[in-house]
Every structure is written in C-alpha cells, then in structure tokens.
Coordinates of C-alpha atoms in Angstrom, one line a residue:
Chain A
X4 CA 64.6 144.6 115.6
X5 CA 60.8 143.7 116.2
X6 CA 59.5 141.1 113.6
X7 CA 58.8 141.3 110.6
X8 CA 55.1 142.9 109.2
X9 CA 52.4 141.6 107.5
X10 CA 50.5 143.0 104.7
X11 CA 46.6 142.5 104.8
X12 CA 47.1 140.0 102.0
X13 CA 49.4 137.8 104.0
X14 CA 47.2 135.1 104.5
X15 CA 46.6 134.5 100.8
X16 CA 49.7 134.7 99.8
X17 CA 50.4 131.9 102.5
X18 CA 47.5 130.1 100.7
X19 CA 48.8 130.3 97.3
X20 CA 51.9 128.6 98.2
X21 CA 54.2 131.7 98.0
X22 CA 57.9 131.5 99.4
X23 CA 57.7 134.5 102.2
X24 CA 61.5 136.5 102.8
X25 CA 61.7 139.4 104.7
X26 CA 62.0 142.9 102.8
X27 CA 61.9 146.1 104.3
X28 CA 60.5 145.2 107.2
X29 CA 57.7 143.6 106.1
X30 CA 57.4 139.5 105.5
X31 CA 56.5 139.4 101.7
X32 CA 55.9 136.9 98.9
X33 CA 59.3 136.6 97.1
X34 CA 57.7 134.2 94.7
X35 CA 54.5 131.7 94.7
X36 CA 55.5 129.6 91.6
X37 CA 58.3 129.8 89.8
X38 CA 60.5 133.5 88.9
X39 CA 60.7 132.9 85.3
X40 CA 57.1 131.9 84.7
X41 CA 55.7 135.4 86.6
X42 CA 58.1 138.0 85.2
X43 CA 57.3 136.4 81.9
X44 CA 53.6 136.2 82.6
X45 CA 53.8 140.1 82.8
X46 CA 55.3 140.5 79.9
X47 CA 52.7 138.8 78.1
X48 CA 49.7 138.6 80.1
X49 CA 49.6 140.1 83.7
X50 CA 51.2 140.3 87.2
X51 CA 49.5 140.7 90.3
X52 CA 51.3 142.4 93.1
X53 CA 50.9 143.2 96.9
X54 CA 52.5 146.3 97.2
X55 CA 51.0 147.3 100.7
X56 CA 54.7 147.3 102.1
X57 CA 55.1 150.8 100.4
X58 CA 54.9 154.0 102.6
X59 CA 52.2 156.2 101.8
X60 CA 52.2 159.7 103.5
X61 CA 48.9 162.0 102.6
X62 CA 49.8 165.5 102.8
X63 CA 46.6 167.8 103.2
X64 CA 46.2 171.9 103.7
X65 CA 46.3 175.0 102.0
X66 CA 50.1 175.1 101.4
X67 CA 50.2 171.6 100.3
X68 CA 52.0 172.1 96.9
X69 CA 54.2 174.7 98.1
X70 CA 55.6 172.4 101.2
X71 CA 55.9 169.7 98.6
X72 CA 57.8 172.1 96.4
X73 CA 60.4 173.1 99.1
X74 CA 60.2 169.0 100.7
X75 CA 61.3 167.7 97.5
X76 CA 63.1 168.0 94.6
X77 CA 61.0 168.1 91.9
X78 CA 58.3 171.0 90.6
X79 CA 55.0 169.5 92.4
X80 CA 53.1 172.0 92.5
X81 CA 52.9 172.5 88.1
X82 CA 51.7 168.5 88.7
X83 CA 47.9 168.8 87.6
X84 CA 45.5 167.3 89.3
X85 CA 45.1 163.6 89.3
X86 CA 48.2 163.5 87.6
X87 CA 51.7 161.7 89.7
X88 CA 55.2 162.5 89.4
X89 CA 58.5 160.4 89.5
X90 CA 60.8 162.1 92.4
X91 CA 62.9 162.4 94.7
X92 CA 63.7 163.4 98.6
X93 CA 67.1 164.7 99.1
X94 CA 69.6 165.5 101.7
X95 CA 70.9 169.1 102.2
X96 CA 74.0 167.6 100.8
X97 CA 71.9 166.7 97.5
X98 CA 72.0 162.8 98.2
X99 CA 68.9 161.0 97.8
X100 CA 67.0 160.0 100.5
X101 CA 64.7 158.3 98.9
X102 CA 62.8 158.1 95.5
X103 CA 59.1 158.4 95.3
X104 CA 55.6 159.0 93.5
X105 CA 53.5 162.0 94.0
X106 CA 49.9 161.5 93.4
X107 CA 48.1 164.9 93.0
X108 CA 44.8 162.7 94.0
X109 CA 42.1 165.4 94.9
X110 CA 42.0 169.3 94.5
X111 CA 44.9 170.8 96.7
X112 CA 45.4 167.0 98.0
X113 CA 48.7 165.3 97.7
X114 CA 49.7 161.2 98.3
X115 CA 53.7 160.3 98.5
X116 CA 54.3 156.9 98.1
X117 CA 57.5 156.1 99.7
X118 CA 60.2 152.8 99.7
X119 CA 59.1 150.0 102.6
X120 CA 62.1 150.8 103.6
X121 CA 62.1 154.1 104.0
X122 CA 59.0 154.6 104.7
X123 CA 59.4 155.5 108.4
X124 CA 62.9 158.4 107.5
X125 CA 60.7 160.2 104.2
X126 CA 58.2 160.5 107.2
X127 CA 60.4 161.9 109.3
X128 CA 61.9 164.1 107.1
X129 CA 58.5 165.6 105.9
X130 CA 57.8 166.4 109.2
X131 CA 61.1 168.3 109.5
X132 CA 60.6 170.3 106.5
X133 CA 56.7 171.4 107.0
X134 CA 57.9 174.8 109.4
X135 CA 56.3 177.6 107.9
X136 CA 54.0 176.0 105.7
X137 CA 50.3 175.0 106.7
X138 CA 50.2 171.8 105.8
X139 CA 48.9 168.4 107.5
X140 CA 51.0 165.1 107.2
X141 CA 49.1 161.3 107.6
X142 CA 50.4 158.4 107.6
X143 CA 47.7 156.2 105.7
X144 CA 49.5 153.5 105.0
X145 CA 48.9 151.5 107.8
X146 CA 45.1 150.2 107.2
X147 CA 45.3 150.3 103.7
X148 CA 46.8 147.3 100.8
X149 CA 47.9 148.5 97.3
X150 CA 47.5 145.9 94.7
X151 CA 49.5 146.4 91.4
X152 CA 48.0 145.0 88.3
X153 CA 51.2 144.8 85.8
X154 CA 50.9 143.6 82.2
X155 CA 49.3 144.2 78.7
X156 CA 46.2 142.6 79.6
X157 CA 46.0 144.5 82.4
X158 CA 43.1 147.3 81.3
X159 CA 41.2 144.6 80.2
X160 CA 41.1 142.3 83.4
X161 CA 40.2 145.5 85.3
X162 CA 37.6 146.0 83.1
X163 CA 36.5 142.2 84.2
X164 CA 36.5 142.5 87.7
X165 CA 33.5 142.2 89.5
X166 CA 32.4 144.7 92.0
X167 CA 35.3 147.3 90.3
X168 CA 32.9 150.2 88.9
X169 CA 33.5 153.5 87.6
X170 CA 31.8 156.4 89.7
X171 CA 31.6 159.9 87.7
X172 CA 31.2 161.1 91.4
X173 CA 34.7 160.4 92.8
X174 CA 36.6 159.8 89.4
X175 CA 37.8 163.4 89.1
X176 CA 37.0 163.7 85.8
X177 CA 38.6 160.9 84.0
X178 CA 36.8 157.7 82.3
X179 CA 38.8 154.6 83.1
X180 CA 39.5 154.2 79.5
X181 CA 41.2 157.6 79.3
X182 CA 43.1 157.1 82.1
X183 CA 46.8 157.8 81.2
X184 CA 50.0 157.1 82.2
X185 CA 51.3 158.6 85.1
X186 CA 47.8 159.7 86.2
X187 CA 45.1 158.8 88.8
X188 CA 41.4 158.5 89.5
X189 CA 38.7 157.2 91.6
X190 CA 36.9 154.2 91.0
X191 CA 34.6 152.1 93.4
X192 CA 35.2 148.2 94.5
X193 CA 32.2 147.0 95.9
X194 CA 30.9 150.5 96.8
X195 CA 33.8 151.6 98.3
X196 CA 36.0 154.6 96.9
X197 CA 39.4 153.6 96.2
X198 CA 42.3 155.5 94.2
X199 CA 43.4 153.5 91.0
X200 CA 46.8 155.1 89.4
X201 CA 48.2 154.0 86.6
X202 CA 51.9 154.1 86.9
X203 CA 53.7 151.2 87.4
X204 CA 57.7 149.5 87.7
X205 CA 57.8 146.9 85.5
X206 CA 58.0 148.4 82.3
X207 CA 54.5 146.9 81.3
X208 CA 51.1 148.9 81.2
X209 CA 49.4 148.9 84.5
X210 CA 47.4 149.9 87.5
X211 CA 47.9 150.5 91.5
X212 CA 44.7 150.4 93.4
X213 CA 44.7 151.5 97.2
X214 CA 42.1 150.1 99.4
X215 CA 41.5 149.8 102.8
X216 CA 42.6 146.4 104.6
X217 CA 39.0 145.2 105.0
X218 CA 38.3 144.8 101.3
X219 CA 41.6 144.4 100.6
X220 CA 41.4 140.2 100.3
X221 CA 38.0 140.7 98.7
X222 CA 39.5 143.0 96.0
X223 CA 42.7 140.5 95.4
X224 CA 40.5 137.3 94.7
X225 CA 38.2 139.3 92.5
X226 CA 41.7 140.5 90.7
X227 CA 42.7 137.0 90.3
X228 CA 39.4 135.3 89.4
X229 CA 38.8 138.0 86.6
X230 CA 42.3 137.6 85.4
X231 CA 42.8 134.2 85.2
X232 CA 40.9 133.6 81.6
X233 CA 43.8 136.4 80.5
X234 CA 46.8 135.2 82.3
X235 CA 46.9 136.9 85.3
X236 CA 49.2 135.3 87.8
X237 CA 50.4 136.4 91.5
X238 CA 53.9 137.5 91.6
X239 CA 56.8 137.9 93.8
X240 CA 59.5 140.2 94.9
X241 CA 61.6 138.1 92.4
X242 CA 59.8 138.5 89.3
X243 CA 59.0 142.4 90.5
X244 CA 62.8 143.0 90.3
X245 CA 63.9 141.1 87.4
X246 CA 61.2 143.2 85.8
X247 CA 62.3 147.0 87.1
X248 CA 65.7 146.1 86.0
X249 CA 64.8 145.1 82.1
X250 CA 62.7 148.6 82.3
X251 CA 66.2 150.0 83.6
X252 CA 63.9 151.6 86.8
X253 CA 66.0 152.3 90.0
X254 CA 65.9 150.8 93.1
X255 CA 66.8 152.5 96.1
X256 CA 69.3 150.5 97.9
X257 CA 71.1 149.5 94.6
X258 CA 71.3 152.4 91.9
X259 CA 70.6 155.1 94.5
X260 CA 71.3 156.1 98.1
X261 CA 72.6 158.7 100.4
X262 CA 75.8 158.4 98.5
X263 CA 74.7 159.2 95.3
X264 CA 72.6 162.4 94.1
X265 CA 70.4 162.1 91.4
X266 CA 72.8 163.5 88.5
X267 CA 75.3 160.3 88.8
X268 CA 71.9 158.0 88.6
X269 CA 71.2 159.6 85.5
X270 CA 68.1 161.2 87.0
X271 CA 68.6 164.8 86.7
X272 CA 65.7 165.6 85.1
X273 CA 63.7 164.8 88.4
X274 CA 65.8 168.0 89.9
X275 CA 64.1 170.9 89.1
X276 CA 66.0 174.6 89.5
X277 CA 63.7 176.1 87.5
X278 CA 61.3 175.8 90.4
X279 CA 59.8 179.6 91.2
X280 CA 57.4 181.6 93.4
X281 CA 54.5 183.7 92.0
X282 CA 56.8 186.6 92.1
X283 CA 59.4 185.1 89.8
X284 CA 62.4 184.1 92.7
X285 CA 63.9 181.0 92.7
X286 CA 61.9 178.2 95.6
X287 CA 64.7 177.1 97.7
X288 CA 63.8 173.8 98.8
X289 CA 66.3 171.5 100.7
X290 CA 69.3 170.0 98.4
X291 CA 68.8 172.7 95.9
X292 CA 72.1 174.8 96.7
X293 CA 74.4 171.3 96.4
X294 CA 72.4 169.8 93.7
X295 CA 72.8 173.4 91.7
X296 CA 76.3 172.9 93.0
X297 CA 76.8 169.6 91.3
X298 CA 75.0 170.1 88.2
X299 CA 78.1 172.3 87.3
X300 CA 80.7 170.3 88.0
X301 CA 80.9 166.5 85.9
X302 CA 80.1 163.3 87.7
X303 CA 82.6 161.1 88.7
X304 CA 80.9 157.9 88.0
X305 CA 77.9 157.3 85.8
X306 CA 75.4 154.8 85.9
X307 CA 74.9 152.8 82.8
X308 CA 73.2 149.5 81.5
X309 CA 75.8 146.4 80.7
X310 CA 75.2 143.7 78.7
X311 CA 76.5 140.4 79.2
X312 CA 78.4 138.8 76.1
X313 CA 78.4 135.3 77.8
X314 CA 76.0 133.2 80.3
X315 CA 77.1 134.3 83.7
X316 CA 75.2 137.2 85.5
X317 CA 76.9 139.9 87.2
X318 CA 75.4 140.7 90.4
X319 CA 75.6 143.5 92.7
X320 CA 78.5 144.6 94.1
X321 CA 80.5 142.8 91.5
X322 CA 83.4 145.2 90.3
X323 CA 83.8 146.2 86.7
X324 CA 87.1 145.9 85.2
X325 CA 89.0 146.4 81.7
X326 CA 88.9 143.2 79.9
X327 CA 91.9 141.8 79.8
X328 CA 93.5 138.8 77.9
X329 CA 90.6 136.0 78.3
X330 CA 89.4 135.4 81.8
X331 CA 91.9 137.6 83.3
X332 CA 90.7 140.8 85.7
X333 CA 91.6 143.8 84.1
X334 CA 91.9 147.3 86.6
X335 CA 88.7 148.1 88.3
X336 CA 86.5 150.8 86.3
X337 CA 83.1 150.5 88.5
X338 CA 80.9 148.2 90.7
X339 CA 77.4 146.8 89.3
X340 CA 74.4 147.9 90.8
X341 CA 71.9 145.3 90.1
X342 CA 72.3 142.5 87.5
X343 CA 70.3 139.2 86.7
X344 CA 69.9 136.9 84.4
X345 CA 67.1 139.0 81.7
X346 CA 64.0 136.3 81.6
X347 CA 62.9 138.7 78.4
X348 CA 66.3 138.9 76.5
X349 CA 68.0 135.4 77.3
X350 CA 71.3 137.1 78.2
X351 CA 72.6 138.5 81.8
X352 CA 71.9 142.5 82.1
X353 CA 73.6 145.0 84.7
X354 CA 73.4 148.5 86.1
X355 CA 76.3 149.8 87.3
X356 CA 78.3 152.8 88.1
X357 CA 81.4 153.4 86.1
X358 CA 83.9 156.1 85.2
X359 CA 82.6 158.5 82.6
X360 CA 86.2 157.3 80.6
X361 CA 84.2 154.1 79.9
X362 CA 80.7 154.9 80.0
X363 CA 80.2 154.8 76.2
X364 CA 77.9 153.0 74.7
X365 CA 79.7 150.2 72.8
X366 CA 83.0 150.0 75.1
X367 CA 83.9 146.5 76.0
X368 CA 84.2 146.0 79.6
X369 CA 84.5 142.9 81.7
X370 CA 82.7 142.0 85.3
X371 CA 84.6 140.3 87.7
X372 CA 82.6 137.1 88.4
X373 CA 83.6 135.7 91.1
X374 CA 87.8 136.2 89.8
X375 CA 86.9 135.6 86.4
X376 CA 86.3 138.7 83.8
X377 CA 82.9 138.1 82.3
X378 CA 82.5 139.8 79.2
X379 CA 80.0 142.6 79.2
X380 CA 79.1 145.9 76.9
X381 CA 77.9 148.7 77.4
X382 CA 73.8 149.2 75.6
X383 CA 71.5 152.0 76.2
X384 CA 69.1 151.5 79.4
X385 CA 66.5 150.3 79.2
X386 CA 67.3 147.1 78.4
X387 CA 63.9 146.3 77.6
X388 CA 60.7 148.5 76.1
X389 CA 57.6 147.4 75.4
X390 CA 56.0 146.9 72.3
X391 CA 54.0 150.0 71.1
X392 CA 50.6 149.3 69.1
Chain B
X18 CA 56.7 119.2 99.8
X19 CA 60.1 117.5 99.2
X20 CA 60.7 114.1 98.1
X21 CA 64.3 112.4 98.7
X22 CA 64.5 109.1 97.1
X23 CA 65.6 106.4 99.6
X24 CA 68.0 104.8 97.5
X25 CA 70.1 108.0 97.3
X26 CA 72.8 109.1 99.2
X27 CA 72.5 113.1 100.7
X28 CA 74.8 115.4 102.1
X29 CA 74.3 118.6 104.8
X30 CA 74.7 121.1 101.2
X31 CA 72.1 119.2 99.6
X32 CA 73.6 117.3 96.8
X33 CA 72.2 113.2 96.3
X34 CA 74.6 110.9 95.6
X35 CA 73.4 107.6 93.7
X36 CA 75.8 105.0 94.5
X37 CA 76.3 103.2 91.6
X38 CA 79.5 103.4 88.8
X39 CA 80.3 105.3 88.1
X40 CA 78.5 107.5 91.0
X41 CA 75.5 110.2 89.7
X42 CA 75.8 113.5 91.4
X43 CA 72.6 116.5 91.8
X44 CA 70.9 118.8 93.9
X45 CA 68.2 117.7 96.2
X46 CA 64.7 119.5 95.3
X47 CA 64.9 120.9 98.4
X48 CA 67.9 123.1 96.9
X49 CA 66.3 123.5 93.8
X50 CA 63.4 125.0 95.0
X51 CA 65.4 127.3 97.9
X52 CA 67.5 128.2 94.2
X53 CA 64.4 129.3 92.5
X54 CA 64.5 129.1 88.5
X55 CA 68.2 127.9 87.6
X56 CA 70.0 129.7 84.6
X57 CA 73.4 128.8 84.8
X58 CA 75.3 125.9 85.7
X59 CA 79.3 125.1 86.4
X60 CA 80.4 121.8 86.6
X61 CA 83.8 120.5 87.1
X62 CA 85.7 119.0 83.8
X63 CA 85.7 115.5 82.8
X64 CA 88.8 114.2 84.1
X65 CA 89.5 116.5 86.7
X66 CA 90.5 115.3 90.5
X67 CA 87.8 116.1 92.9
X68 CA 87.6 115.9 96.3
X69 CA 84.8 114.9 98.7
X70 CA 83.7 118.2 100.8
X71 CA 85.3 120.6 98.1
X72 CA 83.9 123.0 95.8
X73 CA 83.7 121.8 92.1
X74 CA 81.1 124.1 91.0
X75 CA 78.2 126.9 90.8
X76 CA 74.2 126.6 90.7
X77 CA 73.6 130.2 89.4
X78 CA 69.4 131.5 89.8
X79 CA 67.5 134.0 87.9
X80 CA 68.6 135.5 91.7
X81 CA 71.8 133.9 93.8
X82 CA 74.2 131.8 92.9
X83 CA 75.8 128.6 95.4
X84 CA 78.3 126.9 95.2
X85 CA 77.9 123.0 94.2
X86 CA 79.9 120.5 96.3
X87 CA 81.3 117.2 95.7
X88 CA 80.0 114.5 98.1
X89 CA 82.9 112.2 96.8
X90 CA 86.2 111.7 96.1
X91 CA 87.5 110.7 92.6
X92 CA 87.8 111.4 88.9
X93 CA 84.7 113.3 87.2
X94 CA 83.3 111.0 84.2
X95 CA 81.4 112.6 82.8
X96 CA 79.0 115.7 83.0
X97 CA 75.5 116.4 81.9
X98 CA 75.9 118.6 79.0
X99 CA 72.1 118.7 78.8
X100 CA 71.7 120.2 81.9
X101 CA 74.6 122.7 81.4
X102 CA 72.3 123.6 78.2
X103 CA 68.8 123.6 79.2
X104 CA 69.5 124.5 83.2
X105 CA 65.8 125.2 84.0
X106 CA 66.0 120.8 83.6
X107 CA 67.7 121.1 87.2
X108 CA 64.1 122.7 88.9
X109 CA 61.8 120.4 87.1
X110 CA 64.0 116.4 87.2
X111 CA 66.3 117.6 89.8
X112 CA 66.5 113.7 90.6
X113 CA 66.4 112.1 86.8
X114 CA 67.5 114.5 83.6
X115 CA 68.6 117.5 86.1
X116 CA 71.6 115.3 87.5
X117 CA 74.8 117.0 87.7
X118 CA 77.8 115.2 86.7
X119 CA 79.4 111.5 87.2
X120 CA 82.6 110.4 89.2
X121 CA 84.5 107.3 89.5
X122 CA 84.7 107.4 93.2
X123 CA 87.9 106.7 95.5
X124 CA 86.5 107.7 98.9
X125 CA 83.3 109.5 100.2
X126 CA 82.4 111.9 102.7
X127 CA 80.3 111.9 105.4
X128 CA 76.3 111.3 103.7
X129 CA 72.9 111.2 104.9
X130 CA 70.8 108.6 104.5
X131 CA 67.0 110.3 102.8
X132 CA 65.3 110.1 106.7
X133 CA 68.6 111.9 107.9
X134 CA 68.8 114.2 104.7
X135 CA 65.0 115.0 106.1
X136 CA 65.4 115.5 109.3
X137 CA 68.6 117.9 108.4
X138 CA 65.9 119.9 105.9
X139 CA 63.1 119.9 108.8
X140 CA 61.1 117.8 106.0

C-alpha cells in the first residue's frame, strides 16, 4: 500500500483544525469541529464538503451513450442533456460493482463519478466494456477538486460567492436559478469554466462544483467566506455519513457490494430491461441476463430502515435477531448495514438486510448490541426528508 | 491541544482518576476528542464490585463505541446520572460535570502521573 492521497484542499483542511483519517485511499477531513454541530448545520444552514476523493471518468466520442448504455445498468442514453442519473456498474453475475452519477454535461459528452474507492476498478472495467464502441475514456479526476455545498441555504450562499458568475456561453441553457435537481450546468469562478451539478447525498438541497486544482483553494475560501453570514460550516466524513444515512442513501461498502445486486438494496429501479436499440431489440449490456434472471425469482434478504426503540445504536455488522424476553438474543433474522445515532431524530437509526418474513414495516425486531437485544422497528426509509416549501 | 490536570491520576486507556473519597472517575479530553460527539453512556451500577484494569462500561459516539475501564478497585458510589442524561456534557467538561462515576476504592492499578499520561498521548 503506498500512502495515503491528498486532495488539493488538504492544506486547508489541516488549517481549519480538521481530524484527517484515511478513506479510500485518500487522507480526508473526518471532521474539523464537532460531528453533531456539522450534520446539523446542514440541516439547517449549510455544509461544505471536499469531495475531490471521488473518481471521475469523462467518456467522449460518437458512441458515447450507446457504450454507456451497454457499460451500465441503467438507460443513459434517454438521460437529456445536462441532466445526471443515479446508477450502477454491475458484474456479469448482476452484483454491483459500484454505484455512481452520470452527468450528461455537454452535447454527446458524458462524466461518471465513481466511489474513492473504486475509482481505479469502474475504470478498469469501462475500459473492458468499450470493444466495439468508439468511444474515448479520461480519467479527469486527478487535477481537478469537487466541492459540495449541502444545505437549505445553499442556493443562496452560491448566489453570494464572489468571483462565482453565470456565463449564458457555457451554461448549456439553464439560468442558475432554474437549475434542478439531478441536473448540471456551467458556471464561471473567477473566469474559469467549471461544471456545477446539483445533486447531492445528504438529503438537503445542494450543489457539486468541479474545478481544477489551481483554483480549487481560491474557490473553497470564497465558499466559506460567502457562507459564513448563512451558516455555512466545513464538514467531515462524519457528518457526510450520519447525513446519507438519515436520507436512507447507500453506501457502497455497507448496503451494497459484489455480493448483493441491486434488487435486494431495494434499487431496482436503477436496472433498466427496457433498454432498446433504434430497431426495437433489447441492448444487452453486461449483468442484464442475471439481473433479468433475478428480477423473477424473490430476494432472499431485503434491505430496510430500523428504528431504535431505546438509546443504544446498532452499528454495522451487528446481527438482527427476534426479540426475545427483555435483553435476551432472539434467532438471527439479518445483519445491519449502517446504523448511528440520528443527530436529526434523537433516536439510533439502521439499514440492514433482513429476511423478507420480517421486513414489514411495523415488525418488532431486536439488534444484538454487543449480547444484549436492543429494541428496534422496522419504519419506511428514509428516515429523514426534508421539509418542502 | 490537551490539557491533563496535574492533580489527577491517568491510566494507558485514558480515564483520570481524582484521588479523593470517595475517588472521581472520567475520560481524559484526549479520549473525548479521539470519541468525537458522545451520545451514549454505560456506567457500572451503584454498588457493584469493580475491579482495577476491568471493563465496567461503554462511551458510545455519534460514530464508535469503547469500552470504559476502571482504573481502581472497589465499590461504585455513585454515578453521574447527568452525564448518563445529557452525554454531549462528557465532550465539553470531560474533567468537571462530564465525570463518570465514583468508587470507594480498595486497591489501584498501575496510573500515570499527567507528564506520563502526556508523554503516553505524544502531548
């Protein structure tokens, strides 16, 4: 193992006091404060994230959308332009490889953002799957820094930054103000074009900007000095999962991985059969004969959200159990996925995967804490949702 | 930057130990901090039989838990029912209103004195 990488931002995180921790091979701010006080400063004001540990492949040529079609499970090329899509890269087998966003960020132009992580294997396995298709792959990541902007006041503290501009030239169409969710456009940060896409993993409103390592620290302080009068405070890895998890979002490593296809995750919709050529046949892109294979047949586990009746969190890799008489460990019904103490809800929430017997919502199951059933329910993901104006 | 308390007593797993009686057990702010924010706390019962080295409890954070040792021997007198309430007391007084519990002690373990404690921490 070689050591650990550094984002362009390291040095200010380093500045702002942050605890570092190693995560997907990068060295990254797991919080600079405290965890409670920046998940619930999203929630109410604003986050700002270094996300520049994410992979970010740009895939470029005339048969773009078609190798993206067969590459991946879901339909990319009905995705409109400067418009992303939530999906996934699977195996032959059907199990996911990894999760990712597809940013259709210029005519016939195509950006997947990948896990840290994984970065280096959704590469790889691009590069497998491009025969027959003329289609060029880039790694861009390295060079670039992607800052998320998390949070309801997050529209408005873009709006605030100085040296952040609109450009009709390189927006693709779309006013700042109209941009919606799960879509993209160009803006400038001090004369430089960058992609701003507004899609997020913490539940909250927000915005991802890409830009290149060179303005990168220039565009974080200007971030954090126009969002300070609204709230806006750096946060960690911490506060970035406590978030996904209230939102009920996935995390590869935890709710998925090359044991699991997207059907037991509850993620099914991301699979897309229905995908066809211009002549009307079925696109056979890899995974599609197992995952058509599996949709038939009923899962064997199923993930679902848990609520915890008492104090004590589950965590992952916790087993979930009947509940039995008190604190006794009933027979094992699942394993927990991810599970923290909810900063939001004041009471411990779970993921985990569980026999479909039990996966109603409403059936009383316990987590074995340690040797001791904790008392936990099972509620509709996600745990948390925002407030709609 | 961490700040142990020369009149208190530390141990390798970063509880302090003020030696009077009965004897007031917490976690270092060195242990808070590495924590994060705490959100649950176990502490033995009042009454119980502890002994020096052993396990008599859990720190639980927004994202690990650890296990809380006791750096003496003895009966537990009382606990802080505060803390067990408000646990977040633990990160911001981990010395004064975030102590842990109370024991009358019969014997010790092997302690740190605050420049040992530091030296141990790479303070």
């Amino acid at each position: 193992m070689g050591e650990d990488r550094k984002t362009p931002l390291h040095d200010e995180h380093v500045a702002l006091g942050a605890s570092m921790t190693p995560f997907g091979g990068w060295l990254m701010p797991l919080r600079y404060t405290s965890d409670l006080a920046e998940h619930r400063a999203v929630r109410e004001a604003a986050g700002l994230f270094d996300l520049s540990h994410m992979g970010n492949i740009n895939v470029t040529g005339p048969d773009a959308a078609a190798f993206l079609d067969h590459a991946l499970v879901g339909y990319i090329s009905k995705v409109r332009e400067m418009g992303a899509r939530y999906s996934m890269i699977c195996a032959e087998d059907g199990s996911v490889l990894d999760d990712l966003i597809v940013y259709h960020d210029a005519p016939g132009e195509y950006s997947v953002v990948a896990n840290a992580a994984n970065a280096e294997l959704v590469l790889a396995k691009l590069g497998e799957r491009t025969a027959g298709f003329d289609v060029v792959l880039k790694d861009v990541q390295p060079g670039q820094a992607l800052i998320a902007v998390q949070g309801p006041r997050a529209a408005e503290i873009m709006l605030a930054t100085a040296g952040l501009v609109e450009d009709a030239e390189i927006s693709g169409g779309t006013a700042f103000a109209d941009l919606k969710y799960y879509a993209c456009m160009g803006m400038r940060f001090e004369g430089e074009p960058l992609l701003v896409g507004r899609t997020g993993y913490t539940g909250e409103d927000g915005f991802e900007l890409w830009v290149s390592a060179e303005k990168a620290v220039a565009l974080w302080r200007a971030l954090l000095a126009a969002g300070e009068p609204f709230g806006l405070v750096p946060a960690g890895l911490s506060a970035r999962d406590s978030l996904r998890l209230e939102a009920g979002m996935p995390l590869y490593g935890h709710e998925l991985d090359t044991t699991t296809t997207p059907f037991e995750a509850g993620l099914g919709r991301v699979v897309r059969l229905d995908k066809v050529s211009d002549d009307g046949t079925p696109i056979p892109f890899v995974g599609r004969d197992a995952l058509a294979a599996r949709k038939q047949s009923p899962p064997a586990r199923v993930l679902v959200g848990l609520r915890g009746e008492g104090r004590r969190p589950a965590r992952a890799d916790h087993e979930v159990v009947q509940r039995g008489v008190g604190t006794e460990v009933g027979a094992v019904v699942g394993r927990v996925t991810s599970g923290a103490p909810s900063p939001t809800l004041g009471y411990p929430i779970a993921l985990a995967y569980v026999t479909p017997e039990v996966s109603a919502e409403g059936t009383e199951l316990a987590v074995d804490v340690r040797g001791r059933a904790e008392p936990f329910v099972v509620v509709p993901v996600p745990f948390y949702r925002r407030p709609q104006n | 930057m961490a700040d142990f308390p020369e009149n208190l007593k530390y141990t390798t797993e970063h509880e302090w130990l003020d030696q009077s009686t009965p004897a007031v057990i917490g976690v270092t702010d060195v242990a808070a901090e590495a924590l994060g924010d705490v959100v649950y706390l176990e502490l033995p019962e009042v009454g119980a039989t502890i002994e020096a080295g052993s396990v008599v409890g859990e720190i639980e954070s927004t994202k690990s838990v650890s296990e809380l040792y006791s750096p003496v021997s003895g009966t537990v007198a009382e606990v802080n029912t505060e803390a067990v309430d408000n646990p977040e007391i633990v990160n911001q007084d981990p010395y004064g209103k975030g102590w842990l519990f109370k024991v009358e002690v019969s014997g010790t373990g092997e302690l740190l004195t605050a420049a040992q404690y530091a030296e141990h921490t790479g303070a």
